[in-house]
GROMACS .gro file of C-alpha atoms in nm:
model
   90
    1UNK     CA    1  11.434  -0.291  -6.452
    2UNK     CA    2  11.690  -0.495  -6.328
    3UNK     CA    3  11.968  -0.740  -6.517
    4UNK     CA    4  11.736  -1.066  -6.409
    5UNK     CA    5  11.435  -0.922  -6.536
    6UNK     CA    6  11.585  -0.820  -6.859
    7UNK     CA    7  11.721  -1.139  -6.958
    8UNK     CA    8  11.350  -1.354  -6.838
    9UNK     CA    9  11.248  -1.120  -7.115
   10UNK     CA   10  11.518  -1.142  -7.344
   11UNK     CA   11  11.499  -1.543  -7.310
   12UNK     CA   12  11.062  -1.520  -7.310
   13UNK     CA   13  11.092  -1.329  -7.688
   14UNK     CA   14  11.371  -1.498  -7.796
   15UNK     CA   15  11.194  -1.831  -7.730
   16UNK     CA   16  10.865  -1.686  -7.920
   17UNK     CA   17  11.048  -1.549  -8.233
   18UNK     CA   18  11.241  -1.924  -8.249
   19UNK     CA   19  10.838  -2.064  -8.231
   20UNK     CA   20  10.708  -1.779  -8.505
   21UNK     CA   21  11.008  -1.825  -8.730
   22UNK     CA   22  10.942  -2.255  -8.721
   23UNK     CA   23  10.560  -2.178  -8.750
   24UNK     CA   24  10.653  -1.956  -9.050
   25UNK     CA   25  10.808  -2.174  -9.263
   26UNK     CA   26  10.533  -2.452  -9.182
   27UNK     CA   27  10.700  -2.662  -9.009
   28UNK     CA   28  10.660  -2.916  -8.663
   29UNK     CA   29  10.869  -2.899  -8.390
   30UNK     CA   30  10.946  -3.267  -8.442
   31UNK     CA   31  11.071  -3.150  -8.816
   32UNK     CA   32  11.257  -2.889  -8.677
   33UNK     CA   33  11.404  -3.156  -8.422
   34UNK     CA   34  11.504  -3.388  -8.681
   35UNK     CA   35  11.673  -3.146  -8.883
   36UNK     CA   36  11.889  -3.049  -8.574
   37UNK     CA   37  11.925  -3.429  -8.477
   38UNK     CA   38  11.814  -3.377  -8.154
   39UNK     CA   39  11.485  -3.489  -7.949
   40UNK     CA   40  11.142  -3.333  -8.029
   41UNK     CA   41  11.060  -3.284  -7.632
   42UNK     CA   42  11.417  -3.150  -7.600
   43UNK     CA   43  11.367  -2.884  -7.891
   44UNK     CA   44  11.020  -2.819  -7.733
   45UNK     CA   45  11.165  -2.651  -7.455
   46UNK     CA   46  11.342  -2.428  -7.683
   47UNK     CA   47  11.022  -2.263  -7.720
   48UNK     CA   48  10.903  -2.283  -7.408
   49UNK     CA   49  11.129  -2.177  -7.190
   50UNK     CA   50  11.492  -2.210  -7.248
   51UNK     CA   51  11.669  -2.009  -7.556
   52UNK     CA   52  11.770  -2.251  -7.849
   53UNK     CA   53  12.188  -2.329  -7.808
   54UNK     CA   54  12.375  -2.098  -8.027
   55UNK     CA   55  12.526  -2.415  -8.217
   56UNK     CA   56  12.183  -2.441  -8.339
   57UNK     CA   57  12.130  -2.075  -8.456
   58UNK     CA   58  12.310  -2.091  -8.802
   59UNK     CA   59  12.104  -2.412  -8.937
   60UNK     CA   60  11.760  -2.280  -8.737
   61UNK     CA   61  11.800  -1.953  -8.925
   62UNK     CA   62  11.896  -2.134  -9.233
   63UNK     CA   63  11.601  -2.348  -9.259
   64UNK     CA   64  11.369  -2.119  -9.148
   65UNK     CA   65  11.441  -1.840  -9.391
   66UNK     CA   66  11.484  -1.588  -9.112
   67UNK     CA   67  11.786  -1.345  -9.073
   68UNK     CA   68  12.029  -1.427  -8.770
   69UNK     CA   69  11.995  -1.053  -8.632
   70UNK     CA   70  11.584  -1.053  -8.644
   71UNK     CA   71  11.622  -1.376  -8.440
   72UNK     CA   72  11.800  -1.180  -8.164
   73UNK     CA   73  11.614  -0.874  -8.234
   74UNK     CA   74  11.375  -0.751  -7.978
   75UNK     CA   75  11.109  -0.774  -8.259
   76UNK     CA   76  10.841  -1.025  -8.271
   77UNK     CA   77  10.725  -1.239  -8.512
   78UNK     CA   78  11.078  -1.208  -8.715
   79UNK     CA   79  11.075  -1.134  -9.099
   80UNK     CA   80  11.104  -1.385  -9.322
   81UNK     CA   81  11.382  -1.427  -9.636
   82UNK     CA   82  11.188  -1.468  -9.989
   83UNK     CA   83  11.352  -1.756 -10.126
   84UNK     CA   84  11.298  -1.683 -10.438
   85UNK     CA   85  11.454  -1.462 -10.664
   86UNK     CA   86  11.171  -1.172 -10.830
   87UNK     CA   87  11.190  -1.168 -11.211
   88UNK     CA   88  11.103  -0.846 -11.404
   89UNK     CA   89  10.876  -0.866 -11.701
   90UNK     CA   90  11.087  -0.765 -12.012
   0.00000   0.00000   0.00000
């Protein structure tokens, strides 16, 4: 496999875990626009075809509940971060 054909691929997953983690945490791509101020149709693409900006990455992740490696992972759909804490009965 050559270097172009690895990163189509990289870019292809990468672009499906960013649409898996957003579809995790219930959320619309124009909600996940808003909360990176940016355009809906412009964060579309970031799941379609072009790999979401890396200033993005920290907030995305953030919001989403998903770990920053499992995003770049080569493993789809990433896990997801319980939010909440698990309390032992006493």
């Amino acid at each position: 496999m050559n270097r172009k054909h690895l990163k189509t691929d990289f870019n292809t997953e990468f672009c499906a875990r960013t649409r898996a983690a957003r579809e995790g945490k219930g959320l619309t791509q124009i909600e996940m626009a808003q909360v990176l101020g940016i355009m809906a149709d412009t964060y579309s693409k970031y799941e379609r075809r072009t790999p979401l900006p890396h200033r993005f990455i920290p907030i995305f992740c953030l919001v989403c509940g998903v770990p920053l490696d499992d995003l770049f992972a080569m493993r789809h759909p990433p896990k997801m971060v319980q939010s909440e804490t698990r309390r032992t009965a006493r």
